[in-house]
Amino acid sequence: MKSFIPWQAKRQEGDPGQPAPLAGLRHEIDKLFDAYVREPLEGVEWPFGSHGKWVPAVEVIDSDDAVVIRVELPGVDPDAIDVTATDTRLVVSGEKCQAPRPERSKGCRCEMRYGTFRRSVALPEGADIENIDARYEHGILTLQVPKQPPAAPKVHIKVAG
Amino acid sequence: MPLQSEINKKPADHPEGAERTRSGQFFRPNCDIVEREDEILVLADMPGARGEQIDVRFEDGMLTIHAPVPDRREPEAEYLLCEYGVGDYWRTFQVSEAVDASKISAEYANGVLTLHLPKAESVKPRRIAVATA
């Protein structure tokens, strides 16, 4: 498998079989951090709203009539995605299976993340959770949450000083 | 839980000397490479790409994946959270294993590109006769 190497990596790092000393050090620090900080705290809700084996990237766009939430979920079966909403929070969870690739453990290069994921996003006031539209296309989950217009217009308050 | 920086898409360098025909950033897709008895399997995470627009080339032992991603960003939108960049995917691999280029096949589903690179039937070592005086 040494014969299949990323071209860029070869050019930049020299021998791909030998990690650069600095990269090795970083890897060691990451491992220590995982062992002493992340693993004992597994199961604890993280303040930024994610918990699971991998963390899909999220994009939230707010406009006057809707909130659009996009989650990058490449390779996830749409049936395995679970979306739940309360008045204040929307939770996307599920699992990315590696079942069709049982021989993955023997592979030389593994950059993809598999396993369970969970992300929660705060919903703004007036979100209409009864009419959320969810679509999964090209590996991206798009959630459209309609919003009731605010009862009172925004008021600007002058700061005296 | 892995570091967030490891999950985010990594920016890719565009090939040196190549002219940029459109602005925007390139991203290096995360790939899994699996060697099987008869083929090399390459899986690439490319959410947002369109299957019919993905360009896969194999030339002189270089495998190049390029996928344009339409820009869906609205300049006036108010982003509350913006964790991933939108841009084309581009990645190159050097394949020194003998691969039957005519039988390379690719499929794209749910944001993942799957490439099958069948190994050549026979890899014949070339012998060079050394002439002696």
PDB file of C-alpha atoms in Angstrom:
ATOM      1  CA  MET A   1       0.000   0.000   0.000  1.00  0.00           C
ATOM      2  CA  LYS A   2       3.004   2.238   0.184  1.00  0.00           C
ATOM      3  CA  SER A   3       2.591   2.510  -3.551  1.00  0.00           C
ATOM      4  CA  PHE A   4      -0.569   4.602  -3.179  1.00  0.00           C
ATOM      5  CA  ILE A   5       0.412   7.883  -1.676  1.00  0.00           C
ATOM      6  CA  PRO A   6      -1.052  11.353  -1.839  1.00  0.00           C
ATOM      7  CA  TRP A   7       1.036  13.365  -4.179  1.00  0.00           C
ATOM      8  CA  GLN A   8       1.027  16.531  -2.111  1.00  0.00           C
ATOM      9  CA  ALA A   9       1.980  14.744   1.070  1.00  0.00           C
ATOM     10  CA  LYS A  10       4.941  13.138  -0.645  1.00  0.00           C
ATOM     11  CA  ARG A  11       6.213  16.405  -1.963  1.00  0.00           C
ATOM     12  CA  GLN A  12       5.872  18.288   1.280  1.00  0.00           C
ATOM     13  CA  GLU A  13       6.868  15.817   3.920  1.00  0.00           C
ATOM     14  CA  GLY A  14       9.490  13.759   2.150  1.00  0.00           C
ATOM     15  CA  ASP A  15       9.082  10.175   3.231  1.00  0.00           C
ATOM     16  CA  PRO A  16       5.365   9.534   3.878  1.00  0.00           C
ATOM     17  CA  GLY A  17       6.175   6.555   6.074  1.00  0.00           C
ATOM     18  CA  GLN A  18       7.974   8.699   8.633  1.00  0.00           C
ATOM     19  CA  PRO A  19       5.845  11.392  10.257  1.00  0.00           C
ATOM     20  CA  ALA A  20       7.564  14.706  10.776  1.00  0.00           C
ATOM     21  CA  PRO A  21       8.844  15.121  14.358  1.00  0.00           C
ATOM     22  CA  LEU A  22       6.579  18.098  14.953  1.00  0.00           C
ATOM     23  CA  ALA A  23       3.497  16.252  13.666  1.00  0.00           C
ATOM     24  CA  GLY A  24       4.412  13.352  15.943  1.00  0.00           C
ATOM     25  CA  LEU A  25       4.584  15.645  18.941  1.00  0.00           C
ATOM     26  CA  ARG A  26       1.195  17.123  18.110  1.00  0.00           C
ATOM     27  CA  HIS A  27      -0.245  13.652  17.797  1.00  0.00           C
ATOM     28  CA  GLU A  28       1.138  12.777  21.239  1.00  0.00           C
ATOM     29  CA  ILE A  29      -0.421  15.875  22.790  1.00  0.00           C
ATOM     30  CA  ASP A  30      -3.767  15.060  21.157  1.00  0.00           C
ATOM     31  CA  LYS A  31      -3.580  11.535  22.537  1.00  0.00           C
ATOM     32  CA  LEU A  32      -2.860  12.784  26.064  1.00  0.00           C
ATOM     33  CA  PHE A  33      -5.693  15.262  25.806  1.00  0.00           C
ATOM     34  CA  ASP A  34      -8.056  12.495  24.695  1.00  0.00           C
ATOM     35  CA  ALA A  35      -6.986  10.200  27.518  1.00  0.00           C
ATOM     36  CA  TYR A  36      -7.250  12.695  30.371  1.00  0.00           C
ATOM     37  CA  VAL A  37      -9.872  15.188  29.272  1.00  0.00           C
ATOM     38  CA  ARG A  38     -12.174  13.846  26.577  1.00  0.00           C
ATOM     39  CA  GLU A  39     -12.633  10.215  27.551  1.00  0.00           C
ATOM     40  CA  PRO A  40     -13.478  10.793  31.256  1.00  0.00           C
ATOM     41  CA  LEU A  41     -15.958  13.459  30.160  1.00  0.00           C
ATOM     42  CA  GLU A  42     -17.618  11.362  27.480  1.00  0.00           C
ATOM     43  CA  GLY A  43     -21.345  11.509  27.938  1.00  0.00           C
ATOM     44  CA  VAL A  44     -21.212  15.061  29.214  1.00  0.00           C
ATOM     45  CA  GLU A  45     -23.073  17.539  27.066  1.00  0.00           C
ATOM     46  CA  TRP A  46     -20.495  19.860  25.547  1.00  0.00           C
ATOM     47  CA  PRO A  47     -21.190  23.547  25.797  1.00  0.00           C
ATOM     48  CA  PHE A  48     -21.044  24.019  22.036  1.00  0.00           C
ATOM     49  CA  GLY A  49     -23.750  21.432  21.525  1.00  0.00           C
ATOM     50  CA  SER A  50     -22.092  18.364  20.118  1.00  0.00           C
ATOM     51  CA  HIS A  51     -21.580  14.872  21.416  1.00  0.00           C
ATOM     52  CA  GLY A  52     -20.676  11.705  19.581  1.00  0.00           C
ATOM     53  CA  LYS A  53     -17.914   9.939  17.772  1.00  0.00           C
ATOM     54  CA  TRP A  54     -17.639  12.591  15.128  1.00  0.00           C
ATOM     55  CA  VAL A  55     -18.813  16.149  14.726  1.00  0.00           C
ATOM     56  CA  PRO A  56     -20.480  17.078  11.467  1.00  0.00           C
ATOM     57  CA  ALA A  57     -20.090  20.709  10.427  1.00  0.00           C
ATOM     58  CA  VAL A  58     -23.169  22.906  10.754  1.00  0.00           C
ATOM     59  CA  GLU A  59     -24.248  26.140   9.102  1.00  0.00           C
ATOM     60  CA  VAL A  60     -27.129  28.248  10.461  1.00  0.00           C
ATOM     61  CA  ILE A  61     -28.588  31.153   8.512  1.00  0.00           C
ATOM     62  CA  ASP A  62     -31.132  33.400  10.142  1.00  0.00           C
ATOM     63  CA  SER A  63     -33.554  35.551   8.171  1.00  0.00           C
ATOM     64  CA  ASP A  64     -36.823  37.302   8.951  1.00  0.00           C
ATOM     65  CA  ASP A  65     -39.100  34.473   7.855  1.00  0.00           C
ATOM     66  CA  ALA A  66     -37.026  31.323   8.356  1.00  0.00           C
ATOM     67  CA  VAL A  67     -33.958  29.709   9.852  1.00  0.00           C
ATOM     68  CA  VAL A  68     -31.989  27.470   7.499  1.00  0.00           C
ATOM     69  CA  ILE A  69     -29.770  24.827   9.095  1.00  0.00           C
ATOM     70  CA  ARG A  70     -27.392  22.826   6.933  1.00  0.00           C
ATOM     71  CA  VAL A  71     -25.421  19.829   8.210  1.00  0.00           C
ATOM     72  CA  GLU A  72     -22.699  18.114   6.216  1.00  0.00           C
ATOM     73  CA  LEU A  73     -23.429  14.385   6.458  1.00  0.00           C
ATOM     74  CA  PRO A  74     -21.633  12.641   3.606  1.00  0.00           C
ATOM     75  CA  GLY A  75     -22.224   8.921   3.382  1.00  0.00           C
ATOM     76  CA  VAL A  76     -25.026   8.824   5.937  1.00  0.00           C
ATOM     77  CA  ASP A  77     -28.165   6.886   5.077  1.00  0.00           C
ATOM     78  CA  PRO A  78     -31.041   9.445   5.107  1.00  0.00           C
ATOM     79  CA  ASP A  79     -33.178   6.910   7.004  1.00  0.00           C
ATOM     80  CA  ALA A  80     -30.564   6.828   9.772  1.00  0.00           C
ATOM     81  CA  ILE A  81     -30.828  10.572  10.439  1.00  0.00           C
ATOM     82  CA  ASP A  82     -32.979  11.547  13.378  1.00  0.00           C
ATOM     83  CA  VAL A  83     -34.200  15.118  13.748  1.00  0.00           C
ATOM     84  CA  THR A  84     -36.045  16.206  16.881  1.00  0.00           C
ATOM     85  CA  ALA A  85     -37.168  19.700  17.806  1.00  0.00           C
ATOM     86  CA  THR A  86     -38.399  21.441  20.903  1.00  0.00           C
ATOM     87  CA  ASP A  87     -39.411  25.090  21.118  1.00  0.00           C
ATOM     88  CA  THR A  88     -35.880  26.177  21.782  1.00  0.00           C
ATOM     89  CA  ARG A  89     -33.628  23.481  20.406  1.00  0.00           C
ATOM     90  CA  LEU A  90     -33.200  21.292  17.364  1.00  0.00           C
ATOM     91  CA  VAL A  91     -31.187  18.085  17.589  1.00  0.00           C
ATOM     92  CA  VAL A  92     -29.763  16.158  14.639  1.00  0.00           C
ATOM     93  CA  SER A  93     -28.401  12.728  15.474  1.00  0.00           C
ATOM     94  CA  GLY A  94     -27.668   9.436  13.783  1.00  0.00           C
ATOM     95  CA  GLU A  95     -24.939   7.105  12.771  1.00  0.00           C
ATOM     96  CA  LYS A  96     -22.569   6.801   9.875  1.00  0.00           C
ATOM     97  CA  CYS A  97     -22.072   3.103   9.272  1.00  0.00           C
ATOM     98  CA  GLN A  98     -19.039   1.510   7.773  1.00  0.00           C
ATOM     99  CA  ALA A  99     -20.889  -1.771   7.315  1.00  0.00           C
ATOM    100  CA  PRO A 100     -20.303  -2.033   3.556  1.00  0.00           C
ATOM    101  CA  ARG A 101     -16.560  -1.796   4.147  1.00  0.00           C
ATOM    102  CA  PRO A 102     -15.673  -4.496   6.658  1.00  0.00           C
ATOM    103  CA  GLU A 103     -12.087  -4.581   5.448  1.00  0.00           C
ATOM    104  CA  ARG A 104     -11.510  -0.966   6.375  1.00  0.00           C
ATOM    105  CA  SER A 105      -9.355  -1.868   9.341  1.00  0.00           C
ATOM    106  CA  LYS A 106      -6.721  -3.153   6.951  1.00  0.00           C
ATOM    107  CA  GLY A 107      -6.744  -0.015   4.839  1.00  0.00           C
ATOM    108  CA  CYS A 108      -3.683   2.116   4.958  1.00  0.00           C
ATOM    109  CA  ARG A 109      -5.322   5.489   4.860  1.00  0.00           C
ATOM    110  CA  CYS A 110      -8.402   6.297   6.918  1.00  0.00           C
ATOM    111  CA  GLU A 111      -9.436   9.929   7.082  1.00  0.00           C
ATOM    112  CA  MET A 112     -13.198   9.575   7.209  1.00  0.00           C
ATOM    113  CA  ARG A 113     -15.081   9.470  10.492  1.00  0.00           C
ATOM    114  CA  TYR A 114     -17.642   6.816  11.288  1.00  0.00           C
ATOM    115  CA  GLY A 115     -19.968   6.175  14.188  1.00  0.00           C
ATOM    116  CA  THR A 116     -22.636   8.097  16.007  1.00  0.00           C
ATOM    117  CA  PHE A 117     -23.026  11.849  15.892  1.00  0.00           C
ATOM    118  CA  ARG A 118     -25.244  14.352  17.644  1.00  0.00           C
ATOM    119  CA  ARG A 119     -25.482  18.083  17.215  1.00  0.00           C
ATOM    120  CA  SER A 120     -27.923  20.493  18.718  1.00  0.00           C
ATOM    121  CA  VAL A 121     -28.682  23.984  17.539  1.00  0.00           C
ATOM    122  CA  ALA A 122     -30.538  26.672  19.463  1.00  0.00           C
ATOM    123  CA  LEU A 123     -33.709  27.865  17.737  1.00  0.00           C
ATOM    124  CA  PRO A 124     -34.687  31.519  17.849  1.00  0.00           C
ATOM    125  CA  GLU A 125     -37.930  32.751  19.320  1.00  0.00           C
ATOM    126  CA  GLY A 126     -40.952  32.231  17.111  1.00  0.00           C
ATOM    127  CA  ALA A 127     -39.638  29.149  15.328  1.00  0.00           C
ATOM    128  CA  ASP A 128     -42.499  27.072  13.931  1.00  0.00           C
ATOM    129  CA  ILE A 129     -41.371  23.537  14.784  1.00  0.00           C
ATOM    130  CA  GLU A 130     -44.550  21.964  13.373  1.00  0.00           C
ATOM    131  CA  ASN A 131     -43.622  22.848   9.807  1.00  0.00           C
ATOM    132  CA  ILE A 132     -39.937  22.013   9.542  1.00  0.00           C
ATOM    133  CA  ASP A 133     -38.916  20.892   6.095  1.00  0.00           C
ATOM    134  CA  ALA A 134     -36.008  18.419   6.003  1.00  0.00           C
ATOM    135  CA  ARG A 135     -34.185  17.453   2.834  1.00  0.00           C
ATOM    136  CA  TYR A 136     -31.094  15.318   2.277  1.00  0.00           C
ATOM    137  CA  GLU A 137     -29.289  15.948  -0.977  1.00  0.00           C
ATOM    138  CA  HIS A 138     -25.705  15.364  -2.117  1.00  0.00           C
ATOM    139  CA  GLY A 139     -24.596  14.532   1.409  1.00  0.00           C
ATOM    140  CA  ILE A 140     -26.022  17.705   2.957  1.00  0.00           C
ATOM    141  CA  LEU A 141     -29.054  17.817   5.235  1.00  0.00           C
ATOM    142  CA  THR A 142     -31.002  21.058   4.863  1.00  0.00           C
ATOM    143  CA  LEU A 143     -33.600  21.980   7.483  1.00  0.00           C
ATOM    144  CA  GLN A 144     -35.931  24.858   6.832  1.00  0.00           C
ATOM    145  CA  VAL A 145     -37.589  26.160  10.001  1.00  0.00           C
ATOM    146  CA  PRO A 146     -40.275  28.762   9.297  1.00  0.00           C
ATOM    147  CA  LYS A 147     -40.434  31.694  11.678  1.00  0.00           C
ATOM    148  CA  GLN A 148     -43.300  33.843  12.846  1.00  0.00           C
ATOM    149  CA  PRO A 149     -42.481  37.501  12.356  1.00  0.00           C
ATOM    150  CA  PRO A 150     -41.671  39.238  15.667  1.00  0.00           C
ATOM    151  CA  ALA A 151     -44.671  40.888  17.277  1.00  0.00           C
ATOM    152  CA  ALA A 152     -42.888  44.157  17.864  1.00  0.00           C
ATOM    153  CA  PRO A 153     -40.329  45.782  15.555  1.00  0.00           C
ATOM    154  CA  LYS A 154     -36.744  46.071  16.705  1.00  0.00           C
ATOM    155  CA  VAL A 155     -36.048  49.043  18.932  1.00  0.00           C
ATOM    156  CA  HIS A 156     -32.692  50.714  18.952  1.00  0.00           C
ATOM    157  CA  ILE A 157     -31.590  51.954  22.333  1.00  0.00           C
ATOM    158  CA  LYS A 158     -29.077  54.731  22.603  1.00  0.00           C
ATOM    159  CA  VAL A 159     -26.250  54.267  25.001  1.00  0.00           C
ATOM    160  CA  ALA A 160     -25.607  57.377  27.014  1.00  0.00           C
ATOM    161  CA  GLY A 161     -22.051  58.169  27.848  1.00  0.00           C
TER     162      GLY A 161
ATOM    163  CA  MET B   1     -14.100  13.049  20.170  1.00  0.00           C
ATOM    164  CA  PRO B   2     -11.554  14.222  17.637  1.00  0.00           C
ATOM    165  CA  LEU B   3     -10.361  17.767  17.348  1.00  0.00           C
ATOM    166  CA  GLN B   4     -12.646  20.065  15.407  1.00  0.00           C
ATOM    167  CA  SER B   5      -9.754  21.055  13.173  1.00  0.00           C
ATOM    168  CA  GLU B   6      -9.492  17.459  12.018  1.00  0.00           C
ATOM    169  CA  ILE B   7     -13.126  17.367  10.994  1.00  0.00           C
ATOM    170  CA  ASN B   8     -13.206  20.564   9.063  1.00  0.00           C
ATOM    171  CA  LYS B   9     -12.478  20.431   5.403  1.00  0.00           C
ATOM    172  CA  LYS B  10      -8.887  21.223   4.676  1.00  0.00           C
ATOM    173  CA  PRO B  11      -7.997  23.822   2.104  1.00  0.00           C
ATOM    174  CA  ALA B  12      -6.166  22.369  -0.887  1.00  0.00           C
ATOM    175  CA  ASP B  13      -3.405  23.933  -2.917  1.00  0.00           C
ATOM    176  CA  HIS B  14      -4.231  24.347  -6.517  1.00  0.00           C
ATOM    177  CA  PRO B  15      -1.655  22.864  -8.888  1.00  0.00           C
ATOM    178  CA  GLU B  16       1.220  25.193  -9.448  1.00  0.00           C
ATOM    179  CA  GLY B  17       1.102  27.102 -12.662  1.00  0.00           C
ATOM    180  CA  ALA B  18      -2.536  26.313 -13.271  1.00  0.00           C
ATOM    181  CA  GLU B  19      -4.702  29.236 -14.198  1.00  0.00           C
ATOM    182  CA  ARG B  20      -7.620  29.897 -11.921  1.00  0.00           C
ATOM    183  CA  THR B  21     -10.743  30.310 -13.982  1.00  0.00           C
ATOM    184  CA  ARG B  22     -12.958  31.090 -11.030  1.00  0.00           C
ATOM    185  CA  SER B  23     -12.416  32.559  -7.655  1.00  0.00           C
ATOM    186  CA  GLY B  24     -13.020  30.780  -4.410  1.00  0.00           C
ATOM    187  CA  GLN B  25     -11.346  28.258  -2.218  1.00  0.00           C
ATOM    188  CA  PHE B  26     -10.438  24.661  -2.934  1.00  0.00           C
ATOM    189  CA  PHE B  27     -10.912  21.938  -0.358  1.00  0.00           C
ATOM    190  CA  ARG B  28      -9.128  18.640   0.043  1.00  0.00           C
ATOM    191  CA  PRO B  29     -11.738  15.916   0.549  1.00  0.00           C
ATOM    192  CA  ASN B  30     -11.156  13.361   3.290  1.00  0.00           C
ATOM    193  CA  CYS B  31     -10.412  10.007   1.707  1.00  0.00           C
ATOM    194  CA  ASP B  32     -10.361   6.376   2.734  1.00  0.00           C
ATOM    195  CA  ILE B  33      -8.160   4.113   0.635  1.00  0.00           C
ATOM    196  CA  VAL B  34      -8.645   0.379   0.865  1.00  0.00           C
ATOM    197  CA  GLU B  35      -6.552  -2.223  -0.919  1.00  0.00           C
ATOM    198  CA  ARG B  36      -8.411  -5.314  -2.021  1.00  0.00           C
ATOM    199  CA  GLU B  37      -7.030  -8.337  -3.805  1.00  0.00           C
ATOM    200  CA  ASP B  38      -8.108  -7.201  -7.227  1.00  0.00           C
ATOM    201  CA  GLU B  39      -8.558  -3.462  -6.850  1.00  0.00           C
ATOM    202  CA  ILE B  40      -7.778  -0.314  -4.925  1.00  0.00           C
ATOM    203  CA  LEU B  41     -10.854   1.369  -3.517  1.00  0.00           C
ATOM    204  CA  VAL B  42     -10.866   5.114  -2.929  1.00  0.00           C
ATOM    205  CA  LEU B  43     -13.719   6.768  -1.003  1.00  0.00           C
ATOM    206  CA  ALA B  44     -13.894  10.550  -0.826  1.00  0.00           C
ATOM    207  CA  ASP B  45     -16.246  12.648   1.313  1.00  0.00           C
ATOM    208  CA  MET B  46     -17.503  15.403  -0.975  1.00  0.00           C
ATOM    209  CA  PRO B  47     -20.782  16.777   0.374  1.00  0.00           C
ATOM    210  CA  GLY B  48     -22.431  19.331  -1.863  1.00  0.00           C
ATOM    211  CA  ALA B  49     -20.852  18.156  -5.120  1.00  0.00           C
ATOM    212  CA  ARG B  50     -22.940  17.132  -8.126  1.00  0.00           C
ATOM    213  CA  GLY B  51     -22.243  13.638  -9.413  1.00  0.00           C
ATOM    214  CA  GLU B  52     -22.371  14.568 -13.087  1.00  0.00           C
ATOM    215  CA  GLN B  53     -19.860  17.384 -12.606  1.00  0.00           C
ATOM    216  CA  ILE B  54     -17.146  15.408 -10.859  1.00  0.00           C
ATOM    217  CA  ASP B  55     -14.029  15.137 -12.977  1.00  0.00           C
ATOM    218  CA  VAL B  56     -11.795  12.128 -12.322  1.00  0.00           C
ATOM    219  CA  ARG B  57      -8.600  11.824 -14.354  1.00  0.00           C
ATOM    220  CA  PHE B  58      -5.892   9.234 -14.418  1.00  0.00           C
ATOM    221  CA  GLU B  59      -2.791  10.263 -16.292  1.00  0.00           C
ATOM    222  CA  ASP B  60       0.814   9.099 -15.999  1.00  0.00           C
ATOM    223  CA  GLY B  61       0.115   7.446 -12.674  1.00  0.00           C
ATOM    224  CA  MET B  62      -1.537  10.559 -11.249  1.00  0.00           C
ATOM    225  CA  LEU B  63      -5.122  10.307 -10.101  1.00  0.00           C
ATOM    226  CA  THR B  64      -6.858  13.682  -9.924  1.00  0.00           C
ATOM    227  CA  ILE B  65     -10.291  14.318  -8.456  1.00  0.00           C
ATOM    228  CA  HIS B  66     -11.900  17.671  -9.100  1.00  0.00           C
ATOM    229  CA  ALA B  67     -15.484  18.512  -8.228  1.00  0.00           C
ATOM    230  CA  PRO B  68     -16.994  21.935  -8.682  1.00  0.00           C
ATOM    231  CA  VAL B  69     -19.406  22.948  -5.935  1.00  0.00           C
ATOM    232  CA  PRO B  70     -21.965  25.628  -6.770  1.00  0.00           C
ATOM    233  CA  ASP B  71     -21.734  28.581  -4.423  1.00  0.00           C
ATOM    234  CA  ARG B  72     -24.977  28.737  -2.479  1.00  0.00           C
ATOM    235  CA  ARG B  73     -23.922  31.493  -0.133  1.00  0.00           C
ATOM    236  CA  GLU B  74     -26.088  34.536   0.044  1.00  0.00           C
ATOM    237  CA  PRO B  75     -23.927  37.593   0.692  1.00  0.00           C
ATOM    238  CA  GLU B  76     -26.588  39.366   2.739  1.00  0.00           C
ATOM    239  CA  ALA B  77     -27.592  36.381   4.856  1.00  0.00           C
ATOM    240  CA  GLU B  78     -27.070  36.543   8.576  1.00  0.00           C
ATOM    241  CA  TYR B  79     -24.987  33.574   9.663  1.00  0.00           C
ATOM    242  CA  LEU B  80     -25.454  32.443  13.250  1.00  0.00           C
ATOM    243  CA  LEU B  81     -23.073  29.557  12.775  1.00  0.00           C
ATOM    244  CA  CYS B  82     -20.749  28.909   9.879  1.00  0.00           C
ATOM    245  CA  GLU B  83     -18.480  25.933  10.363  1.00  0.00           C
ATOM    246  CA  TYR B  84     -17.828  24.736   6.877  1.00  0.00           C
ATOM    247  CA  GLY B  85     -16.503  26.410   3.784  1.00  0.00           C
ATOM    248  CA  VAL B  86     -18.113  26.104   0.390  1.00  0.00           C
ATOM    249  CA  GLY B  87     -15.763  25.549  -2.506  1.00  0.00           C
ATOM    250  CA  ASP B  88     -14.509  23.092  -5.092  1.00  0.00           C
ATOM    251  CA  TYR B  89     -12.901  19.823  -4.111  1.00  0.00           C
ATOM    252  CA  TRP B  90      -9.501  18.991  -5.497  1.00  0.00           C
ATOM    253  CA  ARG B  91      -7.075  16.237  -4.661  1.00  0.00           C
ATOM    254  CA  THR B  92      -4.274  14.374  -6.404  1.00  0.00           C
ATOM    255  CA  PHE B  93      -2.745  10.986  -5.670  1.00  0.00           C
ATOM    256  CA  GLN B  94       0.246   9.303  -7.152  1.00  0.00           C
ATOM    257  CA  VAL B  95      -0.478   5.665  -7.940  1.00  0.00           C
ATOM    258  CA  SER B  96       2.567   3.570  -8.596  1.00  0.00           C
ATOM    259  CA  GLU B  97       0.661   0.309  -8.379  1.00  0.00           C
ATOM    260  CA  ALA B  98      -0.136  -1.055 -11.850  1.00  0.00           C
ATOM    261  CA  VAL B  99      -3.707  -0.011 -12.497  1.00  0.00           C
ATOM    262  CA  ASP B 100      -5.812  -0.860 -15.526  1.00  0.00           C
ATOM    263  CA  ALA B 101      -6.743   2.698 -16.465  1.00  0.00           C
ATOM    264  CA  SER B 102      -9.399   1.648 -18.979  1.00  0.00           C
ATOM    265  CA  LYS B 103     -11.415  -0.127 -16.296  1.00  0.00           C
ATOM    266  CA  ILE B 104     -11.488   2.593 -13.636  1.00  0.00           C
ATOM    267  CA  SER B 105     -15.055   3.204 -12.527  1.00  0.00           C
ATOM    268  CA  ALA B 106     -16.628   5.766 -10.222  1.00  0.00           C
ATOM    269  CA  GLU B 107     -19.955   6.321  -8.537  1.00  0.00           C
ATOM    270  CA  TYR B 108     -21.310   9.128  -6.388  1.00  0.00           C
ATOM    271  CA  ALA B 109     -24.020   8.705  -3.774  1.00  0.00           C
ATOM    272  CA  ASN B 110     -25.011  10.645  -0.653  1.00  0.00           C
ATOM    273  CA  GLY B 111     -22.030  12.954  -0.927  1.00  0.00           C
ATOM    274  CA  VAL B 112     -19.435  10.190  -1.149  1.00  0.00           C
ATOM    275  CA  LEU B 113     -17.427   9.433  -4.288  1.00  0.00           C
ATOM    276  CA  THR B 114     -16.396   5.786  -4.677  1.00  0.00           C
ATOM    277  CA  LEU B 115     -13.582   4.994  -7.091  1.00  0.00           C
ATOM    278  CA  HIS B 116     -12.640   1.489  -8.159  1.00  0.00           C
ATOM    279  CA  LEU B 117      -9.136   1.153  -9.553  1.00  0.00           C
ATOM    280  CA  PRO B 118      -8.720  -2.414 -10.814  1.00  0.00           C
ATOM    281  CA  LYS B 119      -5.206  -3.742 -10.705  1.00  0.00           C
ATOM    282  CA  ALA B 120      -3.601  -4.665 -14.009  1.00  0.00           C
ATOM    283  CA  GLU B 121      -3.852  -8.315 -15.072  1.00  0.00           C
ATOM    284  CA  SER B 122      -0.157  -8.830 -15.126  1.00  0.00           C
ATOM    285  CA  VAL B 123       2.626  -6.568 -14.143  1.00  0.00           C
ATOM    286  CA  LYS B 124       5.528  -7.537 -16.286  1.00  0.00           C
ATOM    287  CA  PRO B 125       8.930  -6.526 -15.049  1.00  0.00           C
ATOM    288  CA  ARG B 126      11.108  -5.255 -17.812  1.00  0.00           C
ATOM    289  CA  ARG B 127      14.499  -6.846 -18.117  1.00  0.00           C
ATOM    290  CA  ILE B 128      17.374  -4.855 -19.403  1.00  0.00           C
ATOM    291  CA  ALA B 129      20.180  -6.812 -20.884  1.00  0.00           C
ATOM    292  CA  VAL B 130      23.605  -5.599 -19.907  1.00  0.00           C
ATOM    293  CA  ALA B 131      26.040  -5.882 -22.736  1.00  0.00           C
ATOM    294  CA  THR B 132      29.476  -7.046 -21.810  1.00  0.00           C
ATOM    295  CA  ALA B 133      32.496  -6.245 -23.818  1.00  0.00           C
TER     296      ALA B 133
END
